mmCIF file of C-alpha atoms in Angstrom:
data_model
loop_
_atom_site.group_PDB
_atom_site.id
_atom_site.type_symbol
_atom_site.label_atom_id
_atom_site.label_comp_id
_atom_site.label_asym_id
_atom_site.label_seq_id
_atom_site.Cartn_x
_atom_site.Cartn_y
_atom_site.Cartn_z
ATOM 1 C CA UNK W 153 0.000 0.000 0.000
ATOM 2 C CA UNK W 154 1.394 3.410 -0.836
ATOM 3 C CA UNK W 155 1.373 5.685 1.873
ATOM 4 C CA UNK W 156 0.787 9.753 1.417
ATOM 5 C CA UNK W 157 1.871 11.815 4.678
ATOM 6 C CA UNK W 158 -0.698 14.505 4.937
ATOM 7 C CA UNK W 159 1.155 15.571 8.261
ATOM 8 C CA UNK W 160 1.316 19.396 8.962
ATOM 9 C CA UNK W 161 4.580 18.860 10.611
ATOM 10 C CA UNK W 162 7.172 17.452 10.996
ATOM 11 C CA UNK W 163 6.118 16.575 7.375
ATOM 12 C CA UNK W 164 6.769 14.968 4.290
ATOM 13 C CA UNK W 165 10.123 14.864 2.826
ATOM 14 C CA UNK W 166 11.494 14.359 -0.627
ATOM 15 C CA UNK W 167 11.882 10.951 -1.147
ATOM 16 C CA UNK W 168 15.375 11.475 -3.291
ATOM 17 C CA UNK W 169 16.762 13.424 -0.514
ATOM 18 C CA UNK W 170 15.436 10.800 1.672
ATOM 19 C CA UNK W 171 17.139 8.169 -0.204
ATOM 20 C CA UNK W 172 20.303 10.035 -0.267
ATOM 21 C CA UNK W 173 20.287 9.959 3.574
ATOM 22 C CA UNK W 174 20.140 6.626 3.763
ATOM 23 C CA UNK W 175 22.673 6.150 1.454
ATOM 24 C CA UNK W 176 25.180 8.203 3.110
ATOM 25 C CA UNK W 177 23.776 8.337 6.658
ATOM 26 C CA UNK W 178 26.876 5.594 7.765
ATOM 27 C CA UNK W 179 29.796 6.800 5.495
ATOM 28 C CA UNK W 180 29.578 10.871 4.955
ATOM 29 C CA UNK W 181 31.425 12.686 2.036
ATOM 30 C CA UNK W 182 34.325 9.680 2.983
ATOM 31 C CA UNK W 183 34.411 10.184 6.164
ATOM 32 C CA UNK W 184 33.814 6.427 7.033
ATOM 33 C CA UNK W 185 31.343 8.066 9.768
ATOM 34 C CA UNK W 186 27.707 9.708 9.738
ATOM 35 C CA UNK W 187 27.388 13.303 9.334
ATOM 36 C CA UNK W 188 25.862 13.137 12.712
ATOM 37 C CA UNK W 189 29.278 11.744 14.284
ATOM 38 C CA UNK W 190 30.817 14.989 12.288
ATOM 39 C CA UNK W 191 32.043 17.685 14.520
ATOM 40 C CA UNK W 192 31.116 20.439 13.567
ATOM 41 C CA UNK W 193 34.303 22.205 13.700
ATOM 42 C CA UNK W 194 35.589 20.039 10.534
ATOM 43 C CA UNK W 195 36.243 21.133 7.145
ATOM 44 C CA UNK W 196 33.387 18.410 5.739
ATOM 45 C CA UNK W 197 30.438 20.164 8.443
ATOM 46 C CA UNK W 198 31.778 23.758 7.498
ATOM 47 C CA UNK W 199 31.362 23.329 3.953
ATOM 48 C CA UNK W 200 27.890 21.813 4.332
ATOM 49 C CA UNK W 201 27.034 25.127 6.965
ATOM 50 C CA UNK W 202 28.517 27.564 4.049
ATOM 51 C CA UNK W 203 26.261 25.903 1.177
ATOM 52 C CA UNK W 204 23.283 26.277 2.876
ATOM 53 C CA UNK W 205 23.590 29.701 3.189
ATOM 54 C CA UNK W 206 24.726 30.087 -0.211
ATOM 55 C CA UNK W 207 21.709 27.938 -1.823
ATOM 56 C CA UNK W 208 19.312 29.763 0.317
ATOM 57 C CA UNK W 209 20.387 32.834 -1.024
ATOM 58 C CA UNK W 210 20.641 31.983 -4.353
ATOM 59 C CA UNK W 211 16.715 30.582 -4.480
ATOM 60 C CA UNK W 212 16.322 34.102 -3.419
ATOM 61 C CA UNK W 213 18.406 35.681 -6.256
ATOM 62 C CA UNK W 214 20.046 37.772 -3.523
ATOM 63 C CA UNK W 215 24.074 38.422 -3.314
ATOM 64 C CA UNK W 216 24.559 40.789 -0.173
ATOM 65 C CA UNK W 217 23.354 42.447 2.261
ATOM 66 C CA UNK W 218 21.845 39.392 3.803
ATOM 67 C CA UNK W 219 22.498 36.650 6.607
ATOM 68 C CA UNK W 220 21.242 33.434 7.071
ATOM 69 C CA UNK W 221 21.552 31.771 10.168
ATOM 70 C CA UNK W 222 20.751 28.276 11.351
ATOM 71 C CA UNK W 223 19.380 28.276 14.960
ATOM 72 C CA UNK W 224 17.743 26.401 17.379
ATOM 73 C CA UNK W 225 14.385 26.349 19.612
ATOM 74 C CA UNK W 226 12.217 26.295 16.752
ATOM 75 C CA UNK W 227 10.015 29.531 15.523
ATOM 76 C CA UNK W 228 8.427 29.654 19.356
ATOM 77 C CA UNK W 229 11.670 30.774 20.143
ATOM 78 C CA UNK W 230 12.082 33.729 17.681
ATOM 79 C CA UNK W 231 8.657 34.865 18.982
ATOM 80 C CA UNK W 232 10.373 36.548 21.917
ATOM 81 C CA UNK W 233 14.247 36.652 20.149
ATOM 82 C CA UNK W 234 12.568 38.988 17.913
ATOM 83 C CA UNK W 235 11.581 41.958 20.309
ATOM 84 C CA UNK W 236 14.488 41.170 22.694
ATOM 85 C CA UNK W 237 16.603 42.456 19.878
ATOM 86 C CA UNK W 238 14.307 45.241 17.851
ATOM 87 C CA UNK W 239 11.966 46.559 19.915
ATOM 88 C CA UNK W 240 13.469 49.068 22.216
ATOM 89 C CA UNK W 241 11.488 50.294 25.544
ATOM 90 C CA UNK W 242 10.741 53.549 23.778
ATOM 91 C CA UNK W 243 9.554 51.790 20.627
ATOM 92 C CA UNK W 244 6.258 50.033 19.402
ATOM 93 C CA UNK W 245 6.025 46.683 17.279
ATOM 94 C CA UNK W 246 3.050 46.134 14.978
ATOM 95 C CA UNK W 247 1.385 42.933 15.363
ATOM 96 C CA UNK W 248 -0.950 41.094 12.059
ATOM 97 C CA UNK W 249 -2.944 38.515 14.238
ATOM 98 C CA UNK W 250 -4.541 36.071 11.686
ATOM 99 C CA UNK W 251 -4.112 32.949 13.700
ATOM 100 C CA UNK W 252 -2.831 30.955 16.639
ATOM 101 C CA UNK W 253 1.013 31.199 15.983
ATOM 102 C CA UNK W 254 0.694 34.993 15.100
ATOM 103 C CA UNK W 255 -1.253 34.861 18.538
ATOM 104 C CA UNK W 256 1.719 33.370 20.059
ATOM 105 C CA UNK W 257 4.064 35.846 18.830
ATOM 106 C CA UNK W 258 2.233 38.604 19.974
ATOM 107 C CA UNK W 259 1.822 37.400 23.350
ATOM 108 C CA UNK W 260 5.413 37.027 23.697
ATOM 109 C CA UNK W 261 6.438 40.232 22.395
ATOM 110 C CA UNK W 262 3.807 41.716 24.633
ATOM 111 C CA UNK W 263 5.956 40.835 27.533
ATOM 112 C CA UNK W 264 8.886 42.274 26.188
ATOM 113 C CA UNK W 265 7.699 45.809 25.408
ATOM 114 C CA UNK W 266 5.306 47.901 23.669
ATOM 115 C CA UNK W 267 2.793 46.298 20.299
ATOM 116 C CA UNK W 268 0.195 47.753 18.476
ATOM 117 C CA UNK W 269 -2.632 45.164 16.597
ATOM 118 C CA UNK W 270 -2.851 46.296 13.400
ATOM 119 C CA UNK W 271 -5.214 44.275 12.474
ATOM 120 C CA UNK W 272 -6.879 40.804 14.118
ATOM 121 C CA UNK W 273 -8.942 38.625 12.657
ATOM 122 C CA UNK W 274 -10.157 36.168 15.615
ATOM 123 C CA UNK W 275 -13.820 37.820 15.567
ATOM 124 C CA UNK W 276 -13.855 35.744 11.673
ATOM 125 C CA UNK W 277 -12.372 32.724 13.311
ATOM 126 C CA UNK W 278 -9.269 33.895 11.108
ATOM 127 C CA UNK W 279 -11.129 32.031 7.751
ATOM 128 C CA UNK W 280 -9.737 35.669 6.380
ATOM 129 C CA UNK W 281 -6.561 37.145 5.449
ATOM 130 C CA UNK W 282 -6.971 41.229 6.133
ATOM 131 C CA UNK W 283 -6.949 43.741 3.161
ATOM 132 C CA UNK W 284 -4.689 46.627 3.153
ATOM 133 C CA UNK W 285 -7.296 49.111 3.436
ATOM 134 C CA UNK W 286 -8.022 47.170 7.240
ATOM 135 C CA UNK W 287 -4.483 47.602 8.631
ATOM 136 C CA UNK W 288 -4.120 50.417 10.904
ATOM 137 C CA UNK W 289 0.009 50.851 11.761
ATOM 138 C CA UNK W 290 1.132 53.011 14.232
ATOM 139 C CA UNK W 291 3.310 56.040 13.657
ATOM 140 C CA UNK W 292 6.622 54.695 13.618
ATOM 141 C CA UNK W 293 6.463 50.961 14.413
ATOM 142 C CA UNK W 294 10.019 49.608 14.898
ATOM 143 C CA UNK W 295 8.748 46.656 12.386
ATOM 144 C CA UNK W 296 5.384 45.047 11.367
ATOM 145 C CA UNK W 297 5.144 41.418 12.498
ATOM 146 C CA UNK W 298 3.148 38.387 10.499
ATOM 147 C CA UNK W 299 2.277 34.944 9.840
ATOM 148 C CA UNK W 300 2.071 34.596 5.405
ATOM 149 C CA UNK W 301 0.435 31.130 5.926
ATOM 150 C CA UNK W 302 -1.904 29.840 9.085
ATOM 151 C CA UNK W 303 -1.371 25.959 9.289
ATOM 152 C CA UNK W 304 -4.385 25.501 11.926
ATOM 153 C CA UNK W 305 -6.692 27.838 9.803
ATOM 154 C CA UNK W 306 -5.349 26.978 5.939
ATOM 155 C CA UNK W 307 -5.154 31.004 5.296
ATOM 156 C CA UNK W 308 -2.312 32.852 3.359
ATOM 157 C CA UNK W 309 -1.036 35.839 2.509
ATOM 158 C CA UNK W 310 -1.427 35.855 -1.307
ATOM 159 C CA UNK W 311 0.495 39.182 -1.483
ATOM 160 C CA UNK W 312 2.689 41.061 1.417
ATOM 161 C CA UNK W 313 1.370 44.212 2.351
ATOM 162 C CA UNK W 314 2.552 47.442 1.510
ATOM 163 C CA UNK W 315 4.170 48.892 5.332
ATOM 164 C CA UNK W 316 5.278 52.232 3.824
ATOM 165 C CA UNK W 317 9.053 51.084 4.076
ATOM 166 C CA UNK W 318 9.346 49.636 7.550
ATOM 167 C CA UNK W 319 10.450 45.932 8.017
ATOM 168 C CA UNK W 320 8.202 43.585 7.899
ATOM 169 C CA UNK W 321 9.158 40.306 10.505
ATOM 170 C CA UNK W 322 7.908 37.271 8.626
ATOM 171 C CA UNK W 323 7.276 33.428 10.255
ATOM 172 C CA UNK W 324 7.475 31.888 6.971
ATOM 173 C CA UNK W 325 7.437 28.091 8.994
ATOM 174 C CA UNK W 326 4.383 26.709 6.854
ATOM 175 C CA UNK W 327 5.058 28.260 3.466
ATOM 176 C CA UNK W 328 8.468 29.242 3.542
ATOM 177 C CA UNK W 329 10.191 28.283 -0.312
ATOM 178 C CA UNK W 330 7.039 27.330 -1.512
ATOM 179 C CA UNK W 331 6.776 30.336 -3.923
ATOM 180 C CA UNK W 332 9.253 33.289 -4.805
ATOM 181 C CA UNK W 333 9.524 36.328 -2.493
ATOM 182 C CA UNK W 334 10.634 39.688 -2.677
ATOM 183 C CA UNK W 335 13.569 39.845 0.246
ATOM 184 C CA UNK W 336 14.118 43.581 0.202
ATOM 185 C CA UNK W 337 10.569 44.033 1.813
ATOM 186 C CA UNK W 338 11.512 42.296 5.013
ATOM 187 C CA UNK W 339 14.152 43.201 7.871
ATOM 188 C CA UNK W 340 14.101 39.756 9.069
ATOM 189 C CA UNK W 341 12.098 36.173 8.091
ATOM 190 C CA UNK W 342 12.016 32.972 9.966
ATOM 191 C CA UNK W 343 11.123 29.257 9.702
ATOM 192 C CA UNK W 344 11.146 26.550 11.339
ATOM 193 C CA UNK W 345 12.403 23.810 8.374
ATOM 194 C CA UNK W 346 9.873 20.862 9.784
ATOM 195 C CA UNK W 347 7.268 21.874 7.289
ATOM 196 C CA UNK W 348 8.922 22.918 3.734
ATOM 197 C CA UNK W 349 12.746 22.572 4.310
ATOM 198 C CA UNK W 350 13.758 19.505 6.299
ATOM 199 C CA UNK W 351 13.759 17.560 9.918
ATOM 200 C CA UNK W 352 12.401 19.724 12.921
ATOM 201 C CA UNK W 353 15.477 21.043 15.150
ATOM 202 C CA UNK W 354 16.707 23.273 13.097
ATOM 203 C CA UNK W 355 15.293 27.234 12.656
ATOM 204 C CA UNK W 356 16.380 29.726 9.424
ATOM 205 C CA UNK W 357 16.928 33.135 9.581
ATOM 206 C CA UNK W 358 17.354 35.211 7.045
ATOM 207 C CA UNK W 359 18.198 38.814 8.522
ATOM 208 C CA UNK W 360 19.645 41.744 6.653
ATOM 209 C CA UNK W 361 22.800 42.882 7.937
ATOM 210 C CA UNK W 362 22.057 46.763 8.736
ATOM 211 C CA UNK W 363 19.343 44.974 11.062
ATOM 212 C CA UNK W 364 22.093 43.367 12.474
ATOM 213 C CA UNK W 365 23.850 46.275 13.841
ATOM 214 C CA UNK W 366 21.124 47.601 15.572
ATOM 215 C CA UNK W 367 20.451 44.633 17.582
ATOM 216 C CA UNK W 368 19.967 45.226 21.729
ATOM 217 C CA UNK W 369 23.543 44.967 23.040
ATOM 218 C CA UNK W 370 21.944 43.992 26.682
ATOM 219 C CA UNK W 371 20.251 40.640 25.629
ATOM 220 C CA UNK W 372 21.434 37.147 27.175
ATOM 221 C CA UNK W 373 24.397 36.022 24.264
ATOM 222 C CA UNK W 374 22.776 33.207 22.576
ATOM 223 C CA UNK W 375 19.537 35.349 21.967
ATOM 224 C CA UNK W 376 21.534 37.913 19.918
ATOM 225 C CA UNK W 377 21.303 37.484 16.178
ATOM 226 C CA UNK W 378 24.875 38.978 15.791
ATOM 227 C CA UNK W 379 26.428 36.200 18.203
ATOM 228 C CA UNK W 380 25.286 33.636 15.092
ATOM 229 C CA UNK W 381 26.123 36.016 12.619
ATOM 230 C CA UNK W 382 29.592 36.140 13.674
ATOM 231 C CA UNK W 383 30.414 32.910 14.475
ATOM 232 C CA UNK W 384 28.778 31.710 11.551
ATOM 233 C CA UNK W 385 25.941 29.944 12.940
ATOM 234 C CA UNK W 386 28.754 27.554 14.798
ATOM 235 C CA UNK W 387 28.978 29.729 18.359
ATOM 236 C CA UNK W 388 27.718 26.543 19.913
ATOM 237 C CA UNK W 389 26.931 22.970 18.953
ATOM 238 C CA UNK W 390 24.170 22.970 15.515
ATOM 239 C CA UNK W 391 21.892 20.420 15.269
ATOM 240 C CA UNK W 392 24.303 18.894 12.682
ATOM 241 C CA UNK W 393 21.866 16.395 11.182
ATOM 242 C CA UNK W 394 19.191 18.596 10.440
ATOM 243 C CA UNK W 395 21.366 21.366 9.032
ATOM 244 C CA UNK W 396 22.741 18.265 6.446
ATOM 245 C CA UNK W 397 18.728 17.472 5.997
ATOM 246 C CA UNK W 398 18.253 20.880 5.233
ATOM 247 C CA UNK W 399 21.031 20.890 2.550
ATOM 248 C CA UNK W 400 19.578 18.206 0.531
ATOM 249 C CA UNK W 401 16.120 19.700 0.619
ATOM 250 C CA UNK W 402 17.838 23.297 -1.089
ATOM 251 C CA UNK W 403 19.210 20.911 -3.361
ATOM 252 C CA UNK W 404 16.389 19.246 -4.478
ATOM 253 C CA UNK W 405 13.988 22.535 -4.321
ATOM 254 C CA UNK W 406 17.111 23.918 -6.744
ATOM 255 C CA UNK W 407 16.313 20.989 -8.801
ATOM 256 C CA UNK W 408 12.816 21.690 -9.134
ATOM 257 C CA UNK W 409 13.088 24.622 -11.052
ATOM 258 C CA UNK W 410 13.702 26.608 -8.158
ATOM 259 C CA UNK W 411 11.020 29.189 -6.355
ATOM 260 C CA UNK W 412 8.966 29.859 -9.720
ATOM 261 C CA UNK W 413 8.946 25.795 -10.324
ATOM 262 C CA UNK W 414 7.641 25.052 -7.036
ATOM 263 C CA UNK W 415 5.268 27.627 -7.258
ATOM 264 C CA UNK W 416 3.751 26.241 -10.171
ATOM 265 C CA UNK W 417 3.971 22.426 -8.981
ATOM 266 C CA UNK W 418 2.224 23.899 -5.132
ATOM 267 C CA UNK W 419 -0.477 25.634 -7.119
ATOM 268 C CA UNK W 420 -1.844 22.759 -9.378
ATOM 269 C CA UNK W 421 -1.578 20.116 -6.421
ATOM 270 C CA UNK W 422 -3.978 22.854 -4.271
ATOM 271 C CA UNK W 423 -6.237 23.792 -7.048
ATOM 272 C CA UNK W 424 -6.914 19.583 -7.328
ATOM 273 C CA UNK W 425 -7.854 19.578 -3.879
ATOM 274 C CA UNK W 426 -10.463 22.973 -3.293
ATOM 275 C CA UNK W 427 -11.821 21.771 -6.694
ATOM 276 C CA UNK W 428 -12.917 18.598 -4.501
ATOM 277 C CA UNK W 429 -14.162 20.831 -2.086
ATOM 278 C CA UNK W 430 -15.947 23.275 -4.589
ATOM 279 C CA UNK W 431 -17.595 20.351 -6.583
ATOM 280 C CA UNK W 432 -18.339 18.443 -3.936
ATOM 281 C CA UNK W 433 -21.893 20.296 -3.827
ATOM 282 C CA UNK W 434 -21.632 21.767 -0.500
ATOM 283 C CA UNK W 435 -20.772 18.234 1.452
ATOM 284 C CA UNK W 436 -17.032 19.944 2.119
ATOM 285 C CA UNK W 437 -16.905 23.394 3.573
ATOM 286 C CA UNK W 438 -13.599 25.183 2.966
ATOM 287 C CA UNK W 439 -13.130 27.090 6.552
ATOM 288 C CA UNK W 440 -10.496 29.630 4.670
ATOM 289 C CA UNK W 441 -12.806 32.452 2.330
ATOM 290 C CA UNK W 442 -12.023 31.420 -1.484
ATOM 291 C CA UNK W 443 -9.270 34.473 -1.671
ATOM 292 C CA UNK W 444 -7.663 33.890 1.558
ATOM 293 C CA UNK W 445 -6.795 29.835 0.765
ATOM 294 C CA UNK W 446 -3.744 28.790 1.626
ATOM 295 C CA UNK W 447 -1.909 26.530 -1.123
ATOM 296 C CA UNK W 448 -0.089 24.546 1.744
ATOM 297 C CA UNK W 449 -2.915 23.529 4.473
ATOM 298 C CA UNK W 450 -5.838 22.848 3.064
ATOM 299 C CA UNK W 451 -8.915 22.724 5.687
ATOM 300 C CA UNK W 452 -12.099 21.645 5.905
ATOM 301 C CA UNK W 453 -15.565 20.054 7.684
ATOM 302 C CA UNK W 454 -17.985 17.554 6.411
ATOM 303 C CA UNK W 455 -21.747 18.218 7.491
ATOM 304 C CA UNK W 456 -21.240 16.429 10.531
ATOM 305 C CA UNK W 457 -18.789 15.174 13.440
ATOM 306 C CA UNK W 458 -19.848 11.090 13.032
ATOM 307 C CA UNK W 459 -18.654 11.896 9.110
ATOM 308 C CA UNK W 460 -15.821 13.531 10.041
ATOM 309 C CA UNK W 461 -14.972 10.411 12.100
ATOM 310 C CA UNK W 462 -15.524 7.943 9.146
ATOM 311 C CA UNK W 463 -13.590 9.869 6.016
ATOM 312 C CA UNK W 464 -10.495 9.951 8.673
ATOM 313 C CA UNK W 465 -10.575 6.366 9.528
ATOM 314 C CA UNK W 466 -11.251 5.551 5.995
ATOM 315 C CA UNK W 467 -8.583 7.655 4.570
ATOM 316 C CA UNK W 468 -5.877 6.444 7.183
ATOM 317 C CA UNK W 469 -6.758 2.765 5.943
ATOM 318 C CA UNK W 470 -6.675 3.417 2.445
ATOM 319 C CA UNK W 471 -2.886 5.254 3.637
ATOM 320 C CA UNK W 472 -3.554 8.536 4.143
ATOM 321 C CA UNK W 473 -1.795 9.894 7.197
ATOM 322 C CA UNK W 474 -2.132 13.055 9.129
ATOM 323 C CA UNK W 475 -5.197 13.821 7.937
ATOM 324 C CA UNK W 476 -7.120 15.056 11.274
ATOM 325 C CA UNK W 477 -7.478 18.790 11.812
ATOM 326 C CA UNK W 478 -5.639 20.715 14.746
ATOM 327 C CA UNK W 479 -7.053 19.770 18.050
ATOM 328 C CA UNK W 480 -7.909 23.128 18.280
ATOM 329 C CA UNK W 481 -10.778 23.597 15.286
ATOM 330 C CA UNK W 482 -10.967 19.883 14.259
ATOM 331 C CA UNK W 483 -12.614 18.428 10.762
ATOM 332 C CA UNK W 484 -9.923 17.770 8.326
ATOM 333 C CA UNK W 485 -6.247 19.420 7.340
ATOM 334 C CA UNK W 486 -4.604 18.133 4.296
ATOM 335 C CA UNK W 487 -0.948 19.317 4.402
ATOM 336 C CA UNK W 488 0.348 19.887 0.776
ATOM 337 C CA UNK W 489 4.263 20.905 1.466
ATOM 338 C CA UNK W 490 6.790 21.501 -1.207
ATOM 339 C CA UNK W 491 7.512 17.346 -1.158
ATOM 340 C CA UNK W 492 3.100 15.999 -1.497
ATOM 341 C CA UNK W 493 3.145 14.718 -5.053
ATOM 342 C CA UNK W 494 0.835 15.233 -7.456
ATOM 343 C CA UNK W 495 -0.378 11.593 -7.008
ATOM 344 C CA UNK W 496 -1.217 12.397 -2.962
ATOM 345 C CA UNK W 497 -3.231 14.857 -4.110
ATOM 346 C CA UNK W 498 -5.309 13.028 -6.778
ATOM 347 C CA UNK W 499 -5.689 10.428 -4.397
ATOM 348 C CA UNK W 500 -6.794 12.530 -1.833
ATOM 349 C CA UNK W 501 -9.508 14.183 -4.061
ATOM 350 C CA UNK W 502 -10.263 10.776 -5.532
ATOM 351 C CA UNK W 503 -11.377 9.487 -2.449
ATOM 352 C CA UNK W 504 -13.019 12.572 -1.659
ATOM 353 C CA UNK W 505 -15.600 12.213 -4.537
ATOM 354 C CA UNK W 506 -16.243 8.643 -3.937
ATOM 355 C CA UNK W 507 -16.771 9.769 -0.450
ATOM 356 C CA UNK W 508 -19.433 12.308 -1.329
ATOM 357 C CA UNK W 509 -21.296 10.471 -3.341
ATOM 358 C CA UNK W 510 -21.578 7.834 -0.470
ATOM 359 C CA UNK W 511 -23.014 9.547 1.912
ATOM 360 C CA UNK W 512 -24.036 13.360 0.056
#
């Protein structure tokens, strides 16, 4: 039986990058060891370290005035690393609260100092992405914070909002390399790489460098951006695996036809999904408003909980995993990362017509 890993994370990987693993997981680059065995201090782990950063920027089409760093502690962590370095007592942070992780991040900066909600779309059950014309910034924020994609809620940012030149903070964790981006709009971005770009334990940052200088001199050492910058994202033990992981997955999305090809490939595998939803004759109901749909989660209910119950146990016979909705909201959450083939998808929608016309 062919198994399709629906999981919203840690999720599906390439199964070439997979197999390379395997292949080299006992004897790395001729080491005669695994790459997790590696120290990190060796020529063979530096090089690795050095590519990433070098692919990552490349899928960008940037050349300077950029870092990437490879952290640890996941995006939760950046939630409060973020206004520990750039928002000052006497500042204000603007906060875009379209779901549970933006909620998070807010919270967190909200100990830290001063934020201003720009906009918040709870009273919707965030099943919206705000227009411009809704977000109210303060004067002078010292950056705008937001979520582009909302795995719990399958909403995305189909275009980033216009600030009027100040940084935008991005937590790219669920859609992060899934489609091009414009770097020069953003002051820093983050992701956590279980979703789109590898393993869990390992976080990218990719932080322009005049940001860098203006970091809080006063915060604890391994919470400063610049401590990573400097030391190359090797100040202390990496999480050496994931970092290798992480190289193979650049690699591949390289390979695909970079940003542009993966955009194309994410966009047909979503469109065969909500076109089982939107010719399913109301028996699905999308929770995400048509214009707001995210191309990586895609949620949705059946008329009832006792359905619900039966299309997941059928599905995770017939090999679909990780197909249950966040505890949170429930129904059903079909994860379509960079690495879902097209044939998960067809199967997916397959089964969702058969399913329909079951029990519609």
């Amino acid at each position: 039986m062919t198994v399709y890993n629906f999981n919203a994370g840690p999720a599906i990987l390439p199964p070439t990058v997979l197999s390379q693993a395997q292949e080299e997981l006992r004897d790395f680059a001729g080491t005669g060891i695994s790459v997790m065995e590696t120290s990190h201090r060796s020529k063979e782990f530096e090089a690795i370290n050095n590519e990433v950063e070098a692919r990552f920027k490349a899928l960008l089409g940037i050349e300077s005035g950029y870092r990437v760093l490879l952290l640890q502690g996941g995006a939760s962590t950046q939630f409060a690393m973020i206004p520990l370095n750039f928002l000052a007592a006497d500042a204000v942070a603007d906060y875009i609260v379209t779901g549970v992780w933006a909620e998070k991040a807010r919270d967190e900066a909200q100990k830290i100092g001063k934020v201003h909600i720009a906009a918040d779309t709870a009273a919707d059950k965030h099943n919206r992405i705000p227009t411009q014309a809704e977000l109210q910034f303060s004067e002078n924020p010292a950056y705008v914070h937001l979520t582009t994609n909302n795995t719990i809620y399958g909403t995305q940012w189909q275009t980033i909002p216009e600030t009027n030149g100040v940084p935008i903070v991005a937590d790219m964790s669920s859609d992060i390399f899934s489609r091009p981006f414009d770097a020069s709009k953003f002051g820093l971005v983050y992701a956590g790489a279980q979703k789109n770009l590898g393993p869990s334990g390992v976080t990218v940052v990719l932080i322009r460098e005049d940001w860098l200088d203006k970091g809080a001199k006063n915060v604890p050492t391994m919470l400063r951006y610049s401590t990573h910058a400097k030391n190359n994202s090797l100040y202390n033990t990496p999480p050496t695996f994931g970092v290798y992981m992480l190289n193979l997955v650049l690699g591949w999305i390289q390979e695909q036809g970079g940003l542009a090809g993966m955009a194309e490939y994410n966009t047909r595998k979503a469109n065969i999904v909500y076109n089982a939803i939107d010719n399913s004759g109301g028996f699905y109901r999308g929770h995400a408003v048509t214009d707001s749909r995210s191309q990586m989660n895609v949620t949705f209910n059946l008329p009832n909980q006792e359905l619900e119950k039966q299309f997941l146990a059928e599905t995770k016979a017939q090999g679909m995993l990780g197909l249950p909705g966040h505890r949170s909201v429930g129904g059903v959450r079909a994860s379509i990362y960079n690495a879902m083939s097209i044939e998960g998808v067809e199967a997916l929608a397959s089964f969702m017509a058969h399913f329909a016309a079951k029990h519609g």
